[in-house]
CSV table of C-alpha atoms in Angstrom, one decimal:
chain,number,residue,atom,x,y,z
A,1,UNK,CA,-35.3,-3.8,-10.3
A,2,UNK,CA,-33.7,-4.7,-13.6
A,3,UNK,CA,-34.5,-8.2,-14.7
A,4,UNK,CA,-31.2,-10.1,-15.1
A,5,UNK,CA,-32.6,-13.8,-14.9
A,6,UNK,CA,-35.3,-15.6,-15.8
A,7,UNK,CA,-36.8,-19.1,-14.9
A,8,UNK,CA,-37.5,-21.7,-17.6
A,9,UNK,CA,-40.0,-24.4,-17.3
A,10,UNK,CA,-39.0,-26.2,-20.1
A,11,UNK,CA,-37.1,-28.6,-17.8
A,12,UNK,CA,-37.4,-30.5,-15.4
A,13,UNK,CA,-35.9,-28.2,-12.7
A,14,UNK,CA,-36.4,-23.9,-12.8
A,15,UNK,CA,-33.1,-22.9,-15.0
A,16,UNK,CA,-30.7,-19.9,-14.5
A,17,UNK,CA,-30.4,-18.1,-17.2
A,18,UNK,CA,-28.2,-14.7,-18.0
A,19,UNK,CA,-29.3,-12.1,-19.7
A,20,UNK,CA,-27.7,-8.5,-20.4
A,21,UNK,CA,-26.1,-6.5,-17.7
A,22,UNK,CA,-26.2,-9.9,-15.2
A,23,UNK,CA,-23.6,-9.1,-12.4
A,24,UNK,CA,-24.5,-12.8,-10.8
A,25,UNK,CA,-21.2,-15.3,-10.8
A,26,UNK,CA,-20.8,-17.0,-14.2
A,27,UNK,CA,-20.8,-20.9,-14.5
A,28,UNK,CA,-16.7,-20.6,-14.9
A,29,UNK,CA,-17.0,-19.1,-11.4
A,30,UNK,CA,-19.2,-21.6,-9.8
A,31,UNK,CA,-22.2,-20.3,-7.6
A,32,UNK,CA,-22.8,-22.2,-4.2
A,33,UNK,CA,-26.3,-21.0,-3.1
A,34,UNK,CA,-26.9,-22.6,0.6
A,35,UNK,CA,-30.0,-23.7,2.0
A,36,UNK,CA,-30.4,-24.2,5.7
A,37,UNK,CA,-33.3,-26.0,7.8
A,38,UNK,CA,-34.0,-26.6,11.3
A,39,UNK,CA,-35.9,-29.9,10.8
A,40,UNK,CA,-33.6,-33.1,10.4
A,41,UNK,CA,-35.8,-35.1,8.3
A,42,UNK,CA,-37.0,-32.5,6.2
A,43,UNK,CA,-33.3,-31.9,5.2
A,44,UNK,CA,-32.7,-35.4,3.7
A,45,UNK,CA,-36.6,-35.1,1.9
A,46,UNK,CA,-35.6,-31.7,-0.1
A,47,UNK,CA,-31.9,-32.9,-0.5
A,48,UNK,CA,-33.3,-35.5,-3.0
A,49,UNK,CA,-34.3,-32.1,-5.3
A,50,UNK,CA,-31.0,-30.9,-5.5
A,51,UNK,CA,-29.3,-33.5,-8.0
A,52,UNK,CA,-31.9,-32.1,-10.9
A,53,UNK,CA,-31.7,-28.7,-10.5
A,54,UNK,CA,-28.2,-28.8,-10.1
A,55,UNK,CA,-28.4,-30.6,-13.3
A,56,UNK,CA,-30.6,-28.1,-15.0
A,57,UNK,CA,-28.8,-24.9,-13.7
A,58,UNK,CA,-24.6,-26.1,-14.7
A,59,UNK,CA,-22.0,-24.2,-12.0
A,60,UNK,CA,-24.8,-23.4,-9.7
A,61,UNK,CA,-24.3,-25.9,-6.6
A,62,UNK,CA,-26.7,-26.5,-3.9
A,63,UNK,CA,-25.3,-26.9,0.3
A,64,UNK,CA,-28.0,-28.0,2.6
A,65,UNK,CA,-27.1,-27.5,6.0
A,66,UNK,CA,-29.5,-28.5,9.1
A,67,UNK,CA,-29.0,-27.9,13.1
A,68,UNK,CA,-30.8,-28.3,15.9
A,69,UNK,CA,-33.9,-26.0,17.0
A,70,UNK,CA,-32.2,-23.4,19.6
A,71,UNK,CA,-28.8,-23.6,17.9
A,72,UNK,CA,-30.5,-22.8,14.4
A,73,UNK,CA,-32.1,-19.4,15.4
A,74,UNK,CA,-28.4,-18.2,17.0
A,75,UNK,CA,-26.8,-19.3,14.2
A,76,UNK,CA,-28.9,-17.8,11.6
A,77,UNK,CA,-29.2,-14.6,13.9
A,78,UNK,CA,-24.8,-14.7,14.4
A,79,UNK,CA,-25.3,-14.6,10.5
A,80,UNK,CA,-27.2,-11.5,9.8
A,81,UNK,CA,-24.6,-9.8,12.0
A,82,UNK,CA,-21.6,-11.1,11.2
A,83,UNK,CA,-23.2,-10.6,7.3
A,84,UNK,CA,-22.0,-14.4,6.7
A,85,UNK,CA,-25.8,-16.1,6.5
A,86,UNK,CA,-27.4,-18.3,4.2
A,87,UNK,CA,-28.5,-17.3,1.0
A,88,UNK,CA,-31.9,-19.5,1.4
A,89,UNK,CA,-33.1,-20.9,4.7
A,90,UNK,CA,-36.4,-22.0,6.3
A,91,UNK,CA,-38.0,-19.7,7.9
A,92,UNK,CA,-40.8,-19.8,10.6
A,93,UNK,CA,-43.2,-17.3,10.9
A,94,UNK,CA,-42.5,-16.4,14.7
A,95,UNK,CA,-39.4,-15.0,13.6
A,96,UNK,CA,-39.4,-13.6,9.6
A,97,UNK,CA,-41.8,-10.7,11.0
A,98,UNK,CA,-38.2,-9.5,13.1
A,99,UNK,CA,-36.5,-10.0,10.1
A,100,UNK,CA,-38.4,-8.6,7.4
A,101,UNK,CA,-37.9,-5.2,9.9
A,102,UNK,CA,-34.6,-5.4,10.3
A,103,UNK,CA,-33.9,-5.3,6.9
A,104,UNK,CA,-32.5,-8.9,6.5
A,105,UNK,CA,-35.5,-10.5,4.1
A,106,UNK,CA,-35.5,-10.0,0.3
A,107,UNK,CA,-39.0,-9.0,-0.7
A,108,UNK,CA,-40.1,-11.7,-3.4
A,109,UNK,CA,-42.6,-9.8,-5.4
A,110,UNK,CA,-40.6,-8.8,-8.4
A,111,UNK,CA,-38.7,-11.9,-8.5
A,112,UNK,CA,-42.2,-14.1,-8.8
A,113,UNK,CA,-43.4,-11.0,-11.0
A,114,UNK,CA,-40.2,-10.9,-13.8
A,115,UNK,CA,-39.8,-14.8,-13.9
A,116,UNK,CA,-43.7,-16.4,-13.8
A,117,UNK,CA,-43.4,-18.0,-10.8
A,118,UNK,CA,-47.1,-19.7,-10.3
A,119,UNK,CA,-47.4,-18.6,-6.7
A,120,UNK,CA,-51.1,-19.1,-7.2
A,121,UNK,CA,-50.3,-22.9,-6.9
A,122,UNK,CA,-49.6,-22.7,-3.2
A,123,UNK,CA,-52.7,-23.1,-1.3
A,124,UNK,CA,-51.5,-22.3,2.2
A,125,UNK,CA,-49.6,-19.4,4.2
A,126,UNK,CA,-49.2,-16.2,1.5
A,127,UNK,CA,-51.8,-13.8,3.8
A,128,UNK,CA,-49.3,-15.0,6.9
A,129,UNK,CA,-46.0,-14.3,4.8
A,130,UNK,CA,-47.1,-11.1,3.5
A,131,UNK,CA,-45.9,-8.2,5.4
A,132,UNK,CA,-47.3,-5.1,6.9
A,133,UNK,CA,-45.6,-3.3,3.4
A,134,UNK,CA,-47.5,-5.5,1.3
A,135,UNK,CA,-44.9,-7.9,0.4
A,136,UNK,CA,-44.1,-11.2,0.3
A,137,UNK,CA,-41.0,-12.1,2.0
A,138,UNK,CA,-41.3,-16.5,2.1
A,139,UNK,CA,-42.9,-18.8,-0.4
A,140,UNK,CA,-44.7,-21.0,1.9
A,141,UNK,CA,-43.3,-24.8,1.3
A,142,UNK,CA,-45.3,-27.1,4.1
A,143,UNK,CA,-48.4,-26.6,5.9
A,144,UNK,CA,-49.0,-28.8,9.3
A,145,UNK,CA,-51.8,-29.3,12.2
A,146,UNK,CA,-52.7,-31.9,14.8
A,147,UNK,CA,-54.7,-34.7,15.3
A,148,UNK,CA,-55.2,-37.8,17.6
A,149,UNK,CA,-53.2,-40.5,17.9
A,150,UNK,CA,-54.8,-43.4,19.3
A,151,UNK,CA,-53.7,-46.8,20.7
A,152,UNK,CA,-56.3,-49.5,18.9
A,153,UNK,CA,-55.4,-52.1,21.3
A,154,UNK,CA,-56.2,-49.8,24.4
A,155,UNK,CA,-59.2,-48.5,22.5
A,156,UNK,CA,-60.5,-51.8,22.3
A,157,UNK,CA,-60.0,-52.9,25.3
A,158,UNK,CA,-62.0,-50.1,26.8
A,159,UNK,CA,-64.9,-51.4,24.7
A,160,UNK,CA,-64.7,-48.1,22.4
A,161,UNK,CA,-65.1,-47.9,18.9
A,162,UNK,CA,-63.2,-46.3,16.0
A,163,UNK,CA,-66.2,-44.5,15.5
A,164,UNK,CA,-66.0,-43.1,18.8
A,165,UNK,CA,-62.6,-41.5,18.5
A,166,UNK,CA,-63.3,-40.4,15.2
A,167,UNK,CA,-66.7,-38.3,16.1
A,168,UNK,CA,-65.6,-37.1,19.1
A,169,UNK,CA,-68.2,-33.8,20.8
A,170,UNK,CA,-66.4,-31.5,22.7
A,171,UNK,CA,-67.7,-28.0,24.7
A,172,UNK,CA,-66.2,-26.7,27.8
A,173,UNK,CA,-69.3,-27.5,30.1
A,174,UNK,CA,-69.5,-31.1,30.3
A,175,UNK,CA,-66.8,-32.3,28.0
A,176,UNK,CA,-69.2,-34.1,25.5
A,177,UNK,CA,-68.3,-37.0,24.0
A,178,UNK,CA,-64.5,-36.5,24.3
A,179,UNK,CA,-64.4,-36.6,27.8
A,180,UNK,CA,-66.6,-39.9,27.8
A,181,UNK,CA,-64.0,-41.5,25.5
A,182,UNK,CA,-60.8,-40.2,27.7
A,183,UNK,CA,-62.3,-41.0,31.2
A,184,UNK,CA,-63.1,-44.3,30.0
A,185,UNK,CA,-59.5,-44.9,28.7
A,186,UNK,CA,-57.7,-43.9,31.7
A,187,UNK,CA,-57.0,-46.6,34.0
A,188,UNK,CA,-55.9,-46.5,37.8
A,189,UNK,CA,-53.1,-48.4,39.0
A,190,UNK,CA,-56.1,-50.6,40.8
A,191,UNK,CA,-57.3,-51.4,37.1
A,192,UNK,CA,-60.5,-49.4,38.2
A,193,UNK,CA,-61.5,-46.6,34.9
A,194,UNK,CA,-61.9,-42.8,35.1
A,195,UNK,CA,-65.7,-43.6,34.4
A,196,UNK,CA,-66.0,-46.1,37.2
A,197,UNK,CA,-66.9,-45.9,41.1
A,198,UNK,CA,-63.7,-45.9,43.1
A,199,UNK,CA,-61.2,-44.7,40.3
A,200,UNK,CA,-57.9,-43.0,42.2
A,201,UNK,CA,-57.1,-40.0,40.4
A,202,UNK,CA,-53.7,-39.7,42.8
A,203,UNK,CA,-52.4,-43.1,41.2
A,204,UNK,CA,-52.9,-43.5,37.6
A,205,UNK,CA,-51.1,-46.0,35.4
A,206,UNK,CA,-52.8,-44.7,31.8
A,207,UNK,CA,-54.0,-41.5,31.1
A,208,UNK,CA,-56.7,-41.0,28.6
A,209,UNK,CA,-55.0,-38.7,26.7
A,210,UNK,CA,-51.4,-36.3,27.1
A,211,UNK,CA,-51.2,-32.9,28.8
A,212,UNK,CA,-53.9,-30.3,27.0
A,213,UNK,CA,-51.6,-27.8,28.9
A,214,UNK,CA,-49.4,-24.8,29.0
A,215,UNK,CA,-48.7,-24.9,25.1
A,216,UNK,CA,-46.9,-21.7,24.8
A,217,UNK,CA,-48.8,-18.8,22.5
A,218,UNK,CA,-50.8,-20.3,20.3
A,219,UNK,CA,-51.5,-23.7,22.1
A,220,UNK,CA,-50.5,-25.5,18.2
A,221,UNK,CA,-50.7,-29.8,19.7
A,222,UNK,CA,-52.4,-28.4,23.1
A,223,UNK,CA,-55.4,-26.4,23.6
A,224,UNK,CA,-55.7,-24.1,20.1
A,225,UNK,CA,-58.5,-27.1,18.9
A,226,UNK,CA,-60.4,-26.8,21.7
A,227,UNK,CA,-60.8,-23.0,22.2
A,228,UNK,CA,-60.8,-22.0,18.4
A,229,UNK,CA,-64.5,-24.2,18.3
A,230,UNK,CA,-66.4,-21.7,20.5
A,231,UNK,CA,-65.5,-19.0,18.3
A,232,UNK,CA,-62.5,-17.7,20.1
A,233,UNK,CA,-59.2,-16.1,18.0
A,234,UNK,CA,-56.1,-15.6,19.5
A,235,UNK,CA,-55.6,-11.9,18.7
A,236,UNK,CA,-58.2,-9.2,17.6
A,237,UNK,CA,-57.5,-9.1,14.2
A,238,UNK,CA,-56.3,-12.2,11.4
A,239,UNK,CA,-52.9,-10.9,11.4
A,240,UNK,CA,-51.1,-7.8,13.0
A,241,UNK,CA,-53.0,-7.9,16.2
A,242,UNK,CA,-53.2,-5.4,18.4
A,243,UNK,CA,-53.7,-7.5,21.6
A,244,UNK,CA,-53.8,-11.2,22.4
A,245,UNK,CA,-57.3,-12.5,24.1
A,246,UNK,CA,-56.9,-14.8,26.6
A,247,UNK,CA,-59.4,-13.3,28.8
A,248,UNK,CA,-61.8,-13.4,26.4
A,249,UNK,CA,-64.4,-15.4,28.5
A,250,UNK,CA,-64.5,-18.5,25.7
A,251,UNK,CA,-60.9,-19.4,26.1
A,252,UNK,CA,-61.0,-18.9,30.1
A,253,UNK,CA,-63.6,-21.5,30.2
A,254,UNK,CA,-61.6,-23.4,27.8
A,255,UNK,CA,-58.6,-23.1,29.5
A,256,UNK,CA,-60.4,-23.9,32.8
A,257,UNK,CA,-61.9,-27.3,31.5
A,258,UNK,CA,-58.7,-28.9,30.4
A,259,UNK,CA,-57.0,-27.9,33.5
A,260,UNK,CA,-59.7,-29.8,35.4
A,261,UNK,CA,-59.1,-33.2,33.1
A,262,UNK,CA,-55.6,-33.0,35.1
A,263,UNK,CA,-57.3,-32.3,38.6
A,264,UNK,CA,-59.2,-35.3,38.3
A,265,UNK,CA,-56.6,-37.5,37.2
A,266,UNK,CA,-57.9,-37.7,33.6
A,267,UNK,CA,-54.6,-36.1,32.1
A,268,UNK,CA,-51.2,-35.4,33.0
A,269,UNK,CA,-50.2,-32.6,35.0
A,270,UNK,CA,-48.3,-29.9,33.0
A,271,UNK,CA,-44.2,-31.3,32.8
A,272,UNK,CA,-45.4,-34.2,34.8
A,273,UNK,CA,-43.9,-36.6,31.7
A,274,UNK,CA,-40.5,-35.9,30.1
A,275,UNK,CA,-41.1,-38.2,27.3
A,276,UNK,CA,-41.6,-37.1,24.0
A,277,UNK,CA,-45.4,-37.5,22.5
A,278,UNK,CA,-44.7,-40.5,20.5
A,279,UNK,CA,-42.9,-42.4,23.6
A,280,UNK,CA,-45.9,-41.6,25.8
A,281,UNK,CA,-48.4,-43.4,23.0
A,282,UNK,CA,-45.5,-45.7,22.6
A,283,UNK,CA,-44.8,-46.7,26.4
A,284,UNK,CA,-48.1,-46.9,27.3
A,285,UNK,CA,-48.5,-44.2,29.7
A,286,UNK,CA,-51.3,-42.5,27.6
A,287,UNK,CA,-53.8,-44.2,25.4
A,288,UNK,CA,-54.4,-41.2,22.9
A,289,UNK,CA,-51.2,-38.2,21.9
A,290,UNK,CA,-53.0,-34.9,20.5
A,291,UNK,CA,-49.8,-34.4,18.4
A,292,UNK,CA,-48.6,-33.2,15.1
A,293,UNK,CA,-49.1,-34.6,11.6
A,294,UNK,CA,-44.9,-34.2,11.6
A,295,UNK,CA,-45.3,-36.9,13.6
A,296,UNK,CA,-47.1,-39.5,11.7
A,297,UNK,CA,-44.4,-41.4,10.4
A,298,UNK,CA,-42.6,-41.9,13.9
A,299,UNK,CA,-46.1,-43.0,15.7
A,300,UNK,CA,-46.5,-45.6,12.9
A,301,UNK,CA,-42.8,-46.8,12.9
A,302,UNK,CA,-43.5,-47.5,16.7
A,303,UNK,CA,-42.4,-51.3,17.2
A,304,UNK,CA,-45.3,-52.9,18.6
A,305,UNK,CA,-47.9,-50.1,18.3
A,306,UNK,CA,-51.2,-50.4,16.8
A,307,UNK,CA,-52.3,-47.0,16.0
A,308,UNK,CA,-54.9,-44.8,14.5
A,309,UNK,CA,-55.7,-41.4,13.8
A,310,UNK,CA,-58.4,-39.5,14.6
A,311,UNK,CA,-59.8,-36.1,13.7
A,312,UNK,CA,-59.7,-32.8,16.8
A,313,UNK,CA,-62.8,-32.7,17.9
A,314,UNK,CA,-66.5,-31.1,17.1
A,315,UNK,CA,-67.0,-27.9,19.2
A,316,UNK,CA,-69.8,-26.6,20.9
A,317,UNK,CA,-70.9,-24.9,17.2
A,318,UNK,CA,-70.9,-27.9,15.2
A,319,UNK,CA,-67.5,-27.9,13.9
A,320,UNK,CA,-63.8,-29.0,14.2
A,321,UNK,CA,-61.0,-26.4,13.9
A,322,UNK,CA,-57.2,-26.8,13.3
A,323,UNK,CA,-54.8,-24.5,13.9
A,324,UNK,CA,-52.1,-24.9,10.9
A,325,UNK,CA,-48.9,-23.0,10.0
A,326,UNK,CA,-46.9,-22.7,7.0
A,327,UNK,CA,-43.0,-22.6,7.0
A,328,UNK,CA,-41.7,-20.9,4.2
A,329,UNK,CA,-38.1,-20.1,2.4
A,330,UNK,CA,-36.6,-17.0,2.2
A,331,UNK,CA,-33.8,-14.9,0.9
A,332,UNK,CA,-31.3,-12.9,2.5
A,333,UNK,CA,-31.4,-9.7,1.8
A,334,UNK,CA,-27.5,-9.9,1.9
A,335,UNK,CA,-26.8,-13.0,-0.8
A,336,UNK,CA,-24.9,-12.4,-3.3
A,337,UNK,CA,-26.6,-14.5,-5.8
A,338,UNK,CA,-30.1,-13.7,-5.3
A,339,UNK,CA,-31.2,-14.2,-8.9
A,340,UNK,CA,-29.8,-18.1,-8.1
A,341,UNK,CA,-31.2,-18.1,-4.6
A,342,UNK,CA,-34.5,-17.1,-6.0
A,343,UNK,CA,-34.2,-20.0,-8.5
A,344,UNK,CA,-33.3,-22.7,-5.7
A,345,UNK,CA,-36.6,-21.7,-3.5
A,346,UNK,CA,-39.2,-21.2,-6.5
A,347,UNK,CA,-38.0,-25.1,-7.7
A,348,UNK,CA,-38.0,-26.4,-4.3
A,349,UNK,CA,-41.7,-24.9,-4.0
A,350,UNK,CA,-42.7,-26.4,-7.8
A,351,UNK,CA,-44.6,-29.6,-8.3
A,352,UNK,CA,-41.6,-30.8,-9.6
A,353,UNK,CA,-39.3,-30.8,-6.7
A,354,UNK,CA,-42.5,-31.1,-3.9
A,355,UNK,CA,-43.7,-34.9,-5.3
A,356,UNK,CA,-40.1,-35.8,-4.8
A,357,UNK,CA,-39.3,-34.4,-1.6
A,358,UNK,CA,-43.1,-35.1,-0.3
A,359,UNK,CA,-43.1,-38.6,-1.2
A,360,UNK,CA,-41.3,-39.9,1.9
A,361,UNK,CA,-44.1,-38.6,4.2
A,362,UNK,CA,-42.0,-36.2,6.6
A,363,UNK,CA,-44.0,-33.3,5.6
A,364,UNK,CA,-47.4,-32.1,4.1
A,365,UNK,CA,-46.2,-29.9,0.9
A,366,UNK,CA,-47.8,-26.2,0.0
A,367,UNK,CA,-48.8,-27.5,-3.5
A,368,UNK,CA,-52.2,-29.5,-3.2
A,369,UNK,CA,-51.3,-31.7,-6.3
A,370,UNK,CA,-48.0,-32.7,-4.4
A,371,UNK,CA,-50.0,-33.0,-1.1
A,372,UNK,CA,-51.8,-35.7,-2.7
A,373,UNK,CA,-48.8,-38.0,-3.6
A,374,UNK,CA,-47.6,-37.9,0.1
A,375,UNK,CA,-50.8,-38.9,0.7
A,376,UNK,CA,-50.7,-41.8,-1.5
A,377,UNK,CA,-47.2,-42.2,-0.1
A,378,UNK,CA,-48.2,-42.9,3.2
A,379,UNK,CA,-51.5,-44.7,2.1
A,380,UNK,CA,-49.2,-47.1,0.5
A,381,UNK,CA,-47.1,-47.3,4.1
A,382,UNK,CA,-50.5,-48.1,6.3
A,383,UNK,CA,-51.1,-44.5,7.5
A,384,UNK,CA,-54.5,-43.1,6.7
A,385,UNK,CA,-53.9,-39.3,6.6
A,386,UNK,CA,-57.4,-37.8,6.0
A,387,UNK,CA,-57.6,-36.8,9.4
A,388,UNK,CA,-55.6,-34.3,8.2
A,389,UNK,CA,-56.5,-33.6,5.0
A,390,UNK,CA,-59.8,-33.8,5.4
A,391,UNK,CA,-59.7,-30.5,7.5
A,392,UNK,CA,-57.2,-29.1,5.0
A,393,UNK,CA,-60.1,-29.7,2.0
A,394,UNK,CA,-62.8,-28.7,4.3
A,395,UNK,CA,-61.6,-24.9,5.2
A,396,UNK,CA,-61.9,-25.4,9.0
A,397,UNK,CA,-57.5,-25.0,9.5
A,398,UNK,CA,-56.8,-21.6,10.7
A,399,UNK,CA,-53.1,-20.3,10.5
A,400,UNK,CA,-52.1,-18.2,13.5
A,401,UNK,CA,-52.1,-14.3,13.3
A,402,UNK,CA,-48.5,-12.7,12.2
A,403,UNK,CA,-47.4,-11.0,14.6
A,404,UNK,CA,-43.8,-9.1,15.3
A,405,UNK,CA,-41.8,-9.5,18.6
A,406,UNK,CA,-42.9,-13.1,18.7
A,407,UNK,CA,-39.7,-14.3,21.0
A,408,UNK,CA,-40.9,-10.9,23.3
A,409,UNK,CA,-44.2,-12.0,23.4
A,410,UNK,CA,-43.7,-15.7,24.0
A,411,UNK,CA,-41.0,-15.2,26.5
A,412,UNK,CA,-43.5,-13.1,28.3
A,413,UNK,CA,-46.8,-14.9,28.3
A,414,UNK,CA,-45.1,-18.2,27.9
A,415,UNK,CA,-44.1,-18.8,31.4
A,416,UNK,CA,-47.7,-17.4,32.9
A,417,UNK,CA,-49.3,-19.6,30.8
A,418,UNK,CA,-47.1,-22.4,32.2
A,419,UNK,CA,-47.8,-21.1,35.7
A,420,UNK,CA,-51.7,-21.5,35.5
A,421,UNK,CA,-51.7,-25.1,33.9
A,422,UNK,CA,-49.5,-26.3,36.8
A,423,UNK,CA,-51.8,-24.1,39.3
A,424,UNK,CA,-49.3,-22.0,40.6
A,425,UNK,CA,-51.9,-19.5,39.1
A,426,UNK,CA,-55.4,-18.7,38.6
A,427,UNK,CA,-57.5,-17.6,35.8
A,428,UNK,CA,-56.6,-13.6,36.6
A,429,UNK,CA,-52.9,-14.3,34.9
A,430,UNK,CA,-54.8,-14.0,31.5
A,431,UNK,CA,-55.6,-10.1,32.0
A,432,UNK,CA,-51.6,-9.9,32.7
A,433,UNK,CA,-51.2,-12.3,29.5
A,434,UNK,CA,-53.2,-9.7,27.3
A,435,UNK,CA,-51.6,-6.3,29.0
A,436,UNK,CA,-48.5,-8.1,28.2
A,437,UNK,CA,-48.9,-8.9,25.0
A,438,UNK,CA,-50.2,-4.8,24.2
A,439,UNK,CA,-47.4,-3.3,25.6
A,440,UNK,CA,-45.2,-5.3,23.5
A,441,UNK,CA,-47.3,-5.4,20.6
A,442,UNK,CA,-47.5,-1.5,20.6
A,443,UNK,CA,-43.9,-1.7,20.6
């Protein structure tokens, strides 16, 4: 590929410039390179990086456009066909290994190579966004896993400690620790515990913790903390499985035990609340959420909620595991402006552009140096993070294998998983979950 752009560092933003033989629009012309997201915060966080690279790259304009989950995928998927998509979008990792075959990604390699893009600077998601050909079609921007969210009045209450949530021993046998903490959190509508003589497990007013069920493929704010701690992976290989493994004996007995928490009245059944994570922490109805760390700033802007975080737990091998995935942005392969495209996405993932966007706490950035002022961001807010990073500095996240077909395989194992966490099935749907996931794999 010819080299008809380079990125300067000299300013504050990554700067277009032409050189010889450039067939990109010129700054008479005006360039409009669009950017679209899915998540509604994160769209105001990187919109404040578009004044100074707009500033830095004259006639080159930046449109940030966000919609809603379900309606982003059609949209983006109407685009590719219609040949009308974004020239930038965020991108998920379910879906870019569809694309990338398709022909609809723009393979990044050269771009990063010609203009000295530090791609060594981000420090999650490249071995998930690199292809089966070897290239790299998203520079990962954000990197996110769960936690604990606890109520500190309910805690206290119970006679528990901070220590207690934050140390909590799990294995699939007895429960350890954790299930100490969660039976003696929940709370009968007769004010009787989950640890105490005569506790009714039909009527329950607080649960010790939300569902640990269903979860979809990779069980991300379910059971993928529990099940990754006895050794268990999701598929056979890091990425580009072959097979899924959920009848691999470690997550059956996984699987098994958190199903049981909701048999004795310790959880939630399955779909038995339709509020959202943060309103069940909020509302009472549960006294600790396993949820997201996307989801810190709207547990601590809870009116009237005094809340903590606590690590996942310490597994039967003397560790904690956290499943984490990287979004990333991408090109499409049919922008008309990819030199400026590639500009927009290589400042948005810069130091630069990440300590701005970062600072207001609605994601963890892909740059560590950024990921520690939204740490002291949200230090200075009240909310201890370290939950989080701690894991992140400690090497025990694990991202989820890459894998294409991911809406086929989800749509597939999905609703069996579903179907044994609200025991409309036993533990032999997980041979049909892995035969499944072959067939389509294979495809």
């Amino acid at each position: 590929m010819k080299k008809p752009f380079r990125l300067v560092a000299a300013t504050a933003a990554c700067t277009v410039v032409a050189a010889s033989g450039c067939s990109s629009a010129s700054d008479e012309d005006g360039v409009t390179i669009q950017w679209w997201t899915w998540d509604d915060k994160q769209a105001v966080s990187w919109e404040q990086c578009v004044p100074a690279f707009e500033e830095a790259n004259p006639g080159v304009q930046v449109e940030i456009s966000q919609y809603a989950w379900d309606d982003y995928w059609t949209k983006l998927t109407a685009g590719f066909v219609a040949g009308n998509a974004p020239d930038t979008f965020m991108d998920h990792m379910n879906n870019y290994p569809e694309y990338t075959s398709q022909g609809q990604l723009l393979p990044l390699d050269d771009y990063i190579e010609q203009t000295g893009y530090d791609i060594d600077q981000i420090a999650v998601g490249i071995d998930t966004w690199t292809y089966t050909d070897g290239s790299l079609y998203g520079i990962p921007k954000d990197w996110a896993t769960v936690a604990f969210y606890y109520n500190a009045d309910m805690l206290a209450d119970a006679g528990l400690t901070v220590d207690d949530v934050m140390n909590m021993t799990w294995n699939p046998e007895d429960g350890g620790t954790f299930e100490d903490v969660i039976a003696r959190l929940t709370v009968d509508e007769n004010g009787v515990r989950g640890d105490e003589p005569g506790f009714d497990a039909e009527n329950v007013a607080v649960y010790g913790i939300n569902s640990l069920g269903s979860g979809g493929v990779n069980g991300q704010d379910t059971w993928a903390n529990f099940a990754s701690t006895t050794g268990w992976t999701l598929g056979d290989e890091e990425n580009w499985p072959t097979t899924l493994q959920y009848s691999d004996p470690r997550y059956v007995a996984t699987a098994e035990y958190l199903r049981g928490l909701a048999e004795r009245g310790l959880t939630p059944e399955d779909g038995e609340f339709t509020l959202g994570q943060v309103e069940q922490l909020g509302s009472g109805s549960a006294a600790i959420v396993q949820s997201g760390s996307w989801n810190a700033t709207s547990f601590f802007g809870t009116e009237g909620l005094n809340v903590g975080i606590a690590p996942s737990v310490i597994g039967p091998e003397g560790e904690r595991r956290g499943l984490s995935n990287s979004n990333a942005d991408s090109i499409w392969a049919g922008t008309e402006h990819p030199d400026e495209a590639f500009a927009w996405i290589s400042y948005m993932n810069s130091p630069e552009c990440q300590d701005v966007a970062g600072a207001d706490g609605t994601f963890f950035p892909s740059i560590s140096s950024s990921m520690e002022v939204t740490s002291e961001a949200l230090s200075a807010q009240g909310i201890d993070v370290s939950p989080f990073t701690d894991q992140f500095e400690a090497g025990t996240l694990f991202e989820s294998p890459a894998f294409g077909r991911g809406e086929e395989v989800g749509a597939a194992v999905g609703p069996l998983s579903e179907a044994y966490f609200l025991f409309e099935r036993d533990a032999d749907v997980f041979e049909e979950m892995d035969e499944l996931s072959r067939e389509i794999l294979a495809q």
